[in-house]
Coordinates of C-alpha atoms in Angstrom, one line a residue:
X1 CA 21.9 20.2 13.1
X2 CA 19.3 22.7 11.7
X3 CA 18.8 20.5 8.7
X4 CA 18.3 17.4 10.9
X5 CA 15.9 19.3 13.2
X6 CA 13.8 20.5 10.3
X7 CA 13.7 17.0 8.7
X8 CA 12.7 15.3 11.9
X9 CA 10.1 18.0 12.6
X10 CA 8.5 17.4 9.2
X11 CA 8.3 13.7 9.9
X12 CA 6.9 14.3 13.3
X13 CA 4.3 16.6 11.8
X14 CA 3.1 13.9 9.4
X15 CA 3.0 11.2 12.0
X16 CA 1.2 13.5 14.5
X17 CA -1.4 15.0 12.1
X18 CA -2.3 11.8 10.3
X19 CA -1.6 9.0 12.8
X20 CA -1.1 10.0 16.4
X21 CA -4.2 12.1 16.8
X22 CA -6.4 9.3 15.4
X23 CA -4.6 6.6 17.4
X24 CA -4.8 8.5 20.8
X25 CA -8.4 9.6 20.3
X26 CA -9.5 6.3 18.7
X27 CA -7.9 4.0 21.4
X28 CA -9.2 6.3 24.2
X29 CA -12.7 6.2 22.8
X30 CA -12.5 2.5 22.3
X31 CA -11.6 1.8 25.9
X32 CA -13.9 4.4 27.3
X33 CA -16.8 2.6 25.6
X34 CA -15.6 -0.9 26.3
X35 CA -15.0 -0.2 30.0
X36 CA -18.3 1.8 30.2
X37 CA -16.5 5.0 31.2
X38 CA -14.2 3.5 33.9
X39 CA -12.6 6.9 34.3
X40 CA -15.9 8.2 35.7
X41 CA -17.3 5.0 37.3
X42 CA -14.2 4.2 39.2
X43 CA -12.7 7.6 39.8
X44 CA -13.6 7.7 43.5
X45 CA -12.1 4.2 43.9
X46 CA -8.9 5.3 42.4
X47 CA -8.7 8.4 44.6
X48 CA -9.2 6.3 47.7
X49 CA -6.5 3.9 46.5
X50 CA -4.0 6.8 46.1
X51 CA -4.7 9.1 49.0
X52 CA -5.9 6.4 51.4
X53 CA -2.5 4.7 51.0
X54 CA -0.3 7.8 50.7
X55 CA 3.0 7.2 52.3
X56 CA 6.5 8.8 52.0
X57 CA 8.0 5.6 53.5
X58 CA 6.7 2.7 51.6
X59 CA 9.7 0.6 52.6
X60 CA 11.6 -1.9 50.5
X61 CA 9.5 -4.7 49.0
X62 CA 10.5 -8.3 48.8
X63 CA 9.9 -7.9 45.1
X64 CA 8.4 -5.2 43.0
X65 CA 6.9 -2.0 44.6
X66 CA 4.0 -1.0 46.7
X67 CA 1.0 0.4 44.8
X68 CA 1.9 4.0 45.8
X69 CA 5.5 3.5 45.0
X70 CA 4.6 2.3 41.5
X71 CA 2.2 5.3 41.0
X72 CA 4.9 7.7 42.3
X73 CA 7.3 6.3 39.8
X74 CA 4.7 6.6 37.0
X75 CA 3.9 10.2 38.1
X76 CA 7.6 11.0 38.3
X77 CA 7.7 10.1 34.6
X78 CA 4.5 11.9 33.7
X79 CA 5.0 15.1 35.6
X80 CA 8.1 16.6 33.9
X81 CA 9.0 19.2 31.3
X82 CA 5.8 18.4 29.5
X83 CA 3.8 20.1 32.2
X84 CA 5.8 23.3 32.0
X85 CA 7.8 23.6 28.8
X86 CA 5.5 21.3 26.8
X87 CA 2.3 23.1 27.9
X88 CA 4.0 26.5 27.1
X89 CA 5.0 25.2 23.7
X90 CA 1.5 24.0 22.9
X91 CA 0.0 27.3 23.9
X92 CA 2.6 29.3 22.0
X93 CA 2.2 27.4 18.7
X94 CA -1.4 26.2 18.9
X95 CA -2.9 29.0 21.0
X96 CA -4.8 28.6 24.3
X97 CA -7.2 26.3 22.6
X98 CA -4.6 23.6 22.5
X99 CA -5.1 23.1 26.3
X100 CA -8.8 22.1 25.6
X101 CA -7.5 19.3 23.3
X102 CA -5.0 18.2 25.9
X103 CA -7.9 17.9 28.3
X104 CA -9.8 15.7 25.8
X105 CA -6.8 13.5 25.2
X106 CA -6.3 13.2 29.0
X107 CA -9.9 12.3 29.7
X108 CA -9.8 9.5 27.1
X109 CA -6.3 8.7 28.2
X110 CA -7.5 7.8 31.6
X111 CA -9.3 4.8 30.1
X112 CA -6.3 4.0 28.0
X113 CA -3.9 4.0 30.9
X114 CA -6.3 1.9 32.9
X115 CA -6.0 -0.8 30.2
X116 CA -2.2 -0.5 30.1
X117 CA -1.9 -1.0 33.9
X118 CA -4.4 -3.9 33.9
X119 CA -2.6 -5.7 31.1
X120 CA 0.9 -5.0 32.6
X121 CA -0.3 -6.7 35.8
X122 CA -2.0 -9.6 34.0
X123 CA 1.1 -10.4 31.9
X124 CA 3.9 -9.6 34.3
X125 CA 6.5 -12.3 35.4
X126 CA 7.6 -12.8 39.0
X127 CA 11.0 -14.5 39.1
X128 CA 12.3 -16.9 41.7
X129 CA 14.2 -14.2 43.5
X130 CA 11.1 -12.1 43.8
X131 CA 12.1 -9.6 41.1
X132 CA 9.3 -8.5 38.7
X133 CA 9.4 -8.2 34.9
X134 CA 6.6 -6.5 33.1
X135 CA 5.6 -3.9 30.5
X136 CA 4.2 -3.6 27.0
X137 CA 6.7 -6.1 25.5
X138 CA 5.1 -8.8 27.7
X139 CA 1.5 -8.1 26.7
X140 CA 2.5 -7.6 23.1
X141 CA 4.1 -11.1 23.0
X142 CA 1.1 -12.4 24.9
X143 CA -1.4 -11.4 22.2
X144 CA 0.8 -11.9 19.2
X145 CA 2.6 -15.3 19.1
X146 CA 5.5 -16.3 16.9
X147 CA 7.7 -14.1 14.8
X148 CA 5.3 -11.2 14.4
X149 CA 5.0 -10.8 18.2
X150 CA 8.8 -10.9 18.6
X151 CA 9.2 -8.3 15.9
X152 CA 6.6 -5.9 17.4
X153 CA 7.9 -6.3 20.9
X154 CA 11.5 -5.7 19.7
X155 CA 10.4 -2.7 17.7
X156 CA 8.7 -1.3 20.9
X157 CA 11.7 -2.1 23.0
X158 CA 14.1 -0.3 20.7
X159 CA 11.9 2.8 20.4
X160 CA 11.5 2.9 24.2
X161 CA 15.2 2.5 24.8
X162 CA 15.9 5.5 22.5
X163 CA 12.9 7.6 23.4
X164 CA 13.1 7.3 27.2
X165 CA 16.5 5.9 28.1
X166 CA 18.4 8.3 25.9
X167 CA 16.5 11.0 24.0
X168 CA 13.9 11.7 26.7
X169 CA 16.6 12.3 29.3
X170 CA 18.2 14.8 27.0
X171 CA 15.0 16.8 26.9
X172 CA 14.8 16.9 30.7
X173 CA 18.4 18.0 31.2
X174 CA 18.1 20.4 28.4
X175 CA 15.2 22.1 30.1
X176 CA 16.9 22.1 33.5
X177 CA 20.0 23.8 32.0
X178 CA 17.9 26.3 30.1
X179 CA 15.9 27.5 33.0
X180 CA 18.8 27.3 35.5
X181 CA 21.1 29.5 33.3
X182 CA 18.2 32.0 32.9
X183 CA 17.5 32.1 36.7
X184 CA 21.2 32.6 37.5
X185 CA 21.7 35.2 34.8
X186 CA 24.5 33.4 33.1
X187 CA 25.2 32.7 29.4
X188 CA 23.4 29.6 28.1
X189 CA 26.8 28.2 26.8
X190 CA 27.6 27.4 30.5
X191 CA 24.6 25.0 30.6
X192 CA 27.1 22.1 30.4
X193 CA 28.1 22.7 34.0
X194 CA 24.4 22.2 35.1
X195 CA 24.3 19.1 32.9
X196 CA 27.4 17.7 34.6
X197 CA 25.8 18.1 38.0
X198 CA 22.5 16.6 36.9
X199 CA 24.3 13.6 35.3
X200 CA 26.3 13.0 38.5
X201 CA 23.1 13.0 40.7
X202 CA 21.3 10.8 38.2
X203 CA 24.2 8.3 38.2
X204 CA 23.9 7.8 42.0
X205 CA 20.2 6.8 41.7
X206 CA 20.7 4.8 38.5
X207 CA 23.3 2.5 40.2
X208 CA 21.0 2.0 43.2
X209 CA 18.5 0.0 41.3
X210 CA 14.7 0.0 41.6
X211 CA 14.6 0.1 45.4
X212 CA 16.5 3.4 45.5
X213 CA 14.4 4.7 42.6
X214 CA 11.2 4.0 44.6
X215 CA 12.6 5.5 47.7
X216 CA 13.4 8.8 45.9
X217 CA 10.2 9.1 43.8
X218 CA 7.8 8.4 46.7
X219 CA 9.3 11.3 48.6
X220 CA 10.0 13.8 45.8
X221 CA 6.7 13.5 43.9
X222 CA 4.3 14.8 46.6
X223 CA 6.8 17.5 47.7
X224 CA 7.4 18.8 44.1
X225 CA 3.7 18.8 43.2
X226 CA 2.8 20.6 46.4
X227 CA 5.4 23.3 45.8
X228 CA 4.4 23.9 42.2
X229 CA 0.7 23.9 43.1
X230 CA 1.2 26.5 45.8
X231 CA 3.2 28.8 43.6
X232 CA 0.7 28.5 40.8
X233 CA -2.2 29.4 43.1
X234 CA -0.4 32.5 44.2
X235 CA -0.3 33.7 40.6
X236 CA -3.8 32.6 39.9
X237 CA -5.2 34.5 42.9
X238 CA -3.2 37.6 41.8
X239 CA -4.9 37.4 38.4
X240 CA -8.2 36.1 39.6
X241 CA -10.2 38.7 37.7
X242 CA -8.8 37.4 34.5
X243 CA -9.5 33.7 35.2
X244 CA -13.0 33.7 33.6
X245 CA -11.4 35.3 30.5
X246 CA -8.7 32.7 30.6
X247 CA -11.1 29.8 30.5
X248 CA -13.1 31.6 27.8
X249 CA -10.0 31.8 25.6
X250 CA -9.3 28.1 26.1
X251 CA -12.7 27.1 24.9
X252 CA -13.0 29.8 22.2
X253 CA -9.7 29.1 20.5
X254 CA -10.2 25.4 20.7
X255 CA -12.5 25.7 17.8
X256 CA -11.6 29.2 16.5
X257 CA -7.8 29.1 16.7
X258 CA -7.4 31.2 13.5
X259 CA -8.8 34.2 15.3
X260 CA -5.6 34.3 17.4
X261 CA -2.8 32.6 15.4
X262 CA -4.1 33.5 11.9
X263 CA -4.3 31.3 8.8
X264 CA -7.3 29.5 7.5
X265 CA -9.9 28.0 9.9
X266 CA -9.0 24.4 9.0
X267 CA -5.2 24.9 9.2
X268 CA -5.4 26.7 12.5
X269 CA -7.7 24.1 14.0
X270 CA -5.4 21.3 12.9
X271 CA -2.5 23.1 14.6
X272 CA -4.4 23.4 17.9
X273 CA -5.5 19.8 17.9
X274 CA -2.1 18.3 16.8
X275 CA -0.4 20.4 19.5
X276 CA -2.8 19.2 22.1
X277 CA -2.3 15.6 21.0
X278 CA 1.5 15.8 20.8
X279 CA 2.0 17.7 24.0
X280 CA -0.7 15.7 25.7
X281 CA 1.0 12.5 24.9
X282 CA 4.4 13.9 26.1
X283 CA 2.7 15.1 29.3
X284 CA 0.5 12.2 30.6
X285 CA 2.0 9.4 28.4
X286 CA -1.3 7.5 28.2
X287 CA -1.1 5.2 25.3
X288 CA 2.6 5.6 24.9
X289 CA 3.5 2.5 26.8
X290 CA 5.9 4.0 29.3
X291 CA 4.1 3.9 32.7
X292 CA 3.0 0.2 32.4
X293 CA 6.6 -0.6 33.3
X294 CA 6.0 1.0 36.7
X295 CA 2.5 -0.4 37.2
X296 CA 3.7 -3.9 36.4
X297 CA 5.9 -3.7 39.5
X298 CA 3.0 -2.9 41.9
X299 CA 2.1 -5.6 44.5
X300 CA -1.7 -5.4 44.5
X301 CA -4.6 -7.8 45.0
X302 CA -6.0 -7.5 41.5
X303 CA -5.0 -5.8 38.2
X304 CA -8.1 -3.6 38.4
X305 CA -6.8 -2.1 41.6
X306 CA -3.6 -0.8 39.9
X307 CA -5.6 0.2 36.8
X308 CA -7.8 2.7 38.7
X309 CA -4.8 3.9 40.6
X310 CA -3.0 4.6 37.3
X311 CA -5.9 6.7 36.1
X312 CA -5.3 9.2 39.0
X313 CA -1.8 9.7 37.7
X314 CA -3.2 11.1 34.4
X315 CA -5.7 13.2 36.4
X316 CA -2.9 14.7 38.6
X317 CA -0.6 15.3 35.6
X318 CA -3.0 17.0 33.2
X319 CA -6.1 18.2 35.1
X320 CA -4.1 19.6 38.0
X321 CA -0.4 20.3 37.3
X322 CA -0.6 21.1 33.5
X323 CA -3.9 23.0 33.9
X324 CA -2.3 25.2 36.6
X325 CA 0.6 26.0 34.2
X326 CA -2.0 26.9 31.5
X327 CA -3.9 29.2 33.8
X328 CA -0.8 30.9 34.9
X329 CA 0.6 31.5 31.4
X330 CA -2.7 32.5 29.7
X331 CA -4.0 34.7 32.6
X332 CA -0.7 36.7 32.7
X333 CA 0.5 36.7 29.0
X334 CA -2.8 36.4 27.0
X335 CA -5.8 37.6 29.1
X336 CA -6.2 41.2 30.4
X337 CA -4.2 42.7 27.5
X338 CA -1.2 40.4 27.9
X339 CA 1.7 40.8 25.5
X340 CA 0.7 37.6 23.6
X341 CA -3.0 38.3 23.6
X342 CA -3.0 40.1 20.3
X343 CA -3.3 38.3 17.0
X344 CA -0.1 36.4 16.1
X345 CA 0.9 35.8 12.5
X346 CA 0.8 32.1 11.7
X347 CA 3.2 30.8 9.0
X348 CA 1.3 28.1 7.2
X349 CA 4.3 27.0 5.2
X350 CA 6.7 26.3 8.1
X351 CA 4.0 25.4 10.6
X352 CA 4.5 27.8 13.4
X353 CA 4.2 31.4 14.6
X354 CA 6.3 34.0 12.7
X355 CA 7.5 35.6 16.0
X356 CA 7.6 32.4 18.1
X357 CA 11.4 32.6 18.3
X358 CA 11.0 35.7 20.4
X359 CA 9.3 33.6 23.1
X360 CA 11.3 30.5 23.9
X361 CA 9.2 27.6 25.2
X362 CA 11.6 27.0 28.1
X363 CA 11.3 30.5 29.4
X364 CA 7.6 31.3 28.8
X365 CA 6.6 30.0 32.2
X366 CA 9.4 32.0 33.8
X367 CA 8.0 35.1 32.1
X368 CA 4.5 34.3 33.4
X369 CA 5.6 33.7 37.0
X370 CA 8.0 36.6 36.9
X371 CA 5.2 39.0 36.0
X372 CA 3.6 38.4 39.3
X373 CA 6.2 37.2 41.8
X374 CA 8.4 39.5 43.7
X375 CA 10.7 40.5 40.8
X376 CA 11.5 38.8 37.6
X377 CA 14.5 37.1 39.2
X378 CA 12.4 35.3 41.8
X379 CA 9.9 34.1 39.2
X380 CA 12.8 32.7 37.2
X381 CA 14.3 30.9 40.2
X382 CA 10.9 29.4 41.2
X383 CA 10.3 27.9 37.8
X384 CA 13.9 26.7 37.6
X385 CA 13.6 24.9 41.0
X386 CA 10.3 23.3 40.2
X387 CA 11.4 22.3 36.7
X388 CA 14.6 20.7 38.2
X389 CA 12.5 18.4 40.5
X390 CA 10.0 17.7 37.7
X391 CA 12.6 16.9 35.1
X392 CA 15.0 15.1 37.4
X393 CA 12.3 12.7 38.7
X394 CA 11.4 12.0 35.1
X395 CA 15.0 11.2 34.2
X396 CA 15.0 8.7 37.0
X397 CA 11.8 6.9 35.9
X398 CA 12.5 7.0 32.2
X399 CA 15.9 5.5 32.8
X400 CA 14.2 2.6 34.7
X401 CA 11.8 2.1 31.8
X402 CA 14.6 2.1 29.3
X403 CA 16.6 -0.3 31.4
X404 CA 13.8 -2.8 31.4
X405 CA 13.7 -2.8 27.6
X406 CA 17.5 -2.9 27.3
X407 CA 17.5 -6.0 29.5
X408 CA 14.8 -7.5 27.3
X409 CA 16.9 -6.9 24.2
X410 CA 20.4 -7.7 25.5
X411 CA 20.0 -9.4 29.0
X412 CA 21.1 -8.2 32.4
X413 CA 24.7 -8.9 31.9
X414 CA 25.4 -5.7 29.9
X415 CA 23.2 -3.3 32.0
X416 CA 26.3 -1.3 33.1
X417 CA 26.8 -0.3 29.5
X418 CA 23.3 1.1 29.3
X419 CA 23.8 3.0 32.6
X420 CA 27.0 4.6 31.3
X421 CA 25.3 5.6 28.0
X422 CA 22.3 7.0 29.8
X423 CA 24.4 9.2 32.1
X424 CA 26.3 10.5 29.0
X425 CA 23.0 11.4 27.2
X426 CA 21.8 13.3 30.3
X427 CA 24.9 15.4 30.0
X428 CA 24.7 15.8 26.3
X429 CA 21.1 17.2 26.6
X430 CA 22.4 20.3 28.3
X431 CA 24.6 21.3 25.4
X432 CA 22.3 20.5 22.4
X433 CA 19.8 22.9 20.7
X434 CA 16.4 22.9 22.4
X435 CA 14.2 22.3 19.3
X436 CA 16.5 19.5 18.0
X437 CA 16.3 17.6 21.3
X438 CA 12.5 17.9 21.4
X439 CA 12.0 16.8 17.8
X440 CA 14.1 13.7 18.4
X441 CA 12.1 12.8 21.5
X442 CA 8.8 13.4 19.8
X443 CA 9.8 11.2 16.9
X444 CA 10.6 8.1 19.1
X445 CA 7.6 8.8 21.4
X446 CA 5.4 8.5 18.3
X447 CA 7.0 5.3 17.3
X448 CA 6.3 3.8 20.8
X449 CA 2.6 4.5 20.5
X450 CA 2.0 2.4 17.3
X451 CA 2.9 -1.2 18.6
X452 CA 1.5 -0.4 22.0
X453 CA -1.8 0.8 20.7
X454 CA -2.2 -2.2 18.4
X455 CA -1.6 -4.7 21.3
X456 CA -4.0 -2.8 23.6
X457 CA -6.9 -3.0 21.1
X458 CA -6.4 -6.7 20.5
X459 CA -6.5 -7.3 24.3
X460 CA -9.5 -5.2 24.8
X461 CA -11.7 -8.1 26.1
X462 CA -9.4 -8.8 29.0
X463 CA -9.6 -5.1 30.0
X464 CA -13.3 -5.0 29.6
X465 CA -13.8 -8.0 32.0
X466 CA -11.6 -6.4 34.7
X467 CA -13.5 -3.1 34.4
X468 CA -16.9 -4.9 34.4
X469 CA -16.3 -7.0 37.5
X470 CA -14.0 -4.4 39.2
X471 CA -11.3 -7.1 39.4
X472 CA -13.5 -9.7 41.1
X473 CA -12.8 -12.2 38.3
X474 CA -9.0 -11.8 39.1
X475 CA -9.3 -12.9 42.7
X476 CA -8.1 -16.3 43.8
X477 CA -10.6 -19.1 43.2
X478 CA -11.2 -19.7 46.9
X479 CA -12.1 -16.0 47.5
X480 CA -15.7 -15.6 48.3
X481 CA -16.0 -12.6 46.0
X482 CA -15.0 -14.7 43.0
X483 CA -18.4 -16.3 42.4
X484 CA -19.2 -18.8 39.7
X485 CA -21.4 -16.3 38.0
X486 CA -18.6 -13.7 37.7
X487 CA -16.3 -16.4 36.4
X488 CA -18.7 -17.5 33.8
X489 CA -19.4 -14.0 32.6
X490 CA -15.7 -13.2 32.4
X491 CA -15.0 -16.4 30.4
X492 CA -17.9 -15.7 28.0
X493 CA -16.7 -12.2 27.3
X494 CA -13.1 -13.1 27.0
X495 CA -14.0 -15.9 24.5
X496 CA -16.2 -13.6 22.6

């Protein structure tokens, strides 16, 4: 297992450093420019769509989901271990400066996820029974006809099935088991008991279909986010005098990472950026092609409406939840003479910190909260509870995304086989090594990005039109807002 973990880690490193960073930043810049900074222009519209329609009882739809249910399902996928364990891992390996690069990836990613949601809406299929089918495989086949389109869509479907339906769920249950055993003060070898409980709970929701998933996520997402935000603010206010230093470290080590983690300037900067890109992707999922499965289900008036709503999911995930984790960890463990604030020796050969093993990613947040909360035990319990809700909701959404791609590959007849395998992988995650599980998930996540990014760029004109007209070109022909001028401009730009 150690050999496989090292092999997959080296492959991931090559993909991340030489492909993923350029793809994420490049696609994000492309759509930021093509949509004329839609993440800035339409940010207020997106906030109104989300919080003006906030409801914990969206009800069962005739087909698909309400806009908020779709967003809650997407956020349930986004806000998971990446916001706690992933952020801690990025800071530990890449230094506090990795958070700056996660912010950059997220800002650009807001334009990327706008395009994903818009295209998922434009290419979705509504069946006779009212059920909705949609996601990247549909807009990949829309832009690439023939054999190449089928191959690219199939490649994405297989990668998604493995990354989210199986490997991704292992990461979530692995983190739940790790933090739970720490909080309860029991040996990690008993994590399988936690995994068994999580697998049983997940099976109940898996078998209930999309309506049960929506009912659970629309209730659990606002509650879990509120609980974590409240706890984080308690720590931040307790360390308020170190918050300016915390932000200073984030910006300083974004460009001067070697001052903290050692090594050459170029090597240390590459580590900070690659960690920000890799963990940023795992956290907000913009460009990965996962959340379009949820946004395709939304019953909205225009694709643009769900596009701006989707942007708020990235904002909540990275600029609120993940940033709070970063502020808690850096202000307690780095700033003000924290135990990780001194220079750490960077191993340029193996690509990590020489003493990183002494600070497991899964427990770093527990160390940070425990340093302020009423006793270390309470801090461990708080993180374990929050991580359970974060990770469990992600398991539910990722299973749904994986199921869509399984049905695309094999049809609905064999869905029960997928469900049984998915439950088994949830359990297996609780007994495997932490780093091995993360490496496998990163590998398949990276593979998802490639076909998704290619299709997004080739469909850029459709996205640009929706952003330019704010969805007016997508309204029915008899709608007064859909004027002839708008239609002509939209057609001209699409043809161009």
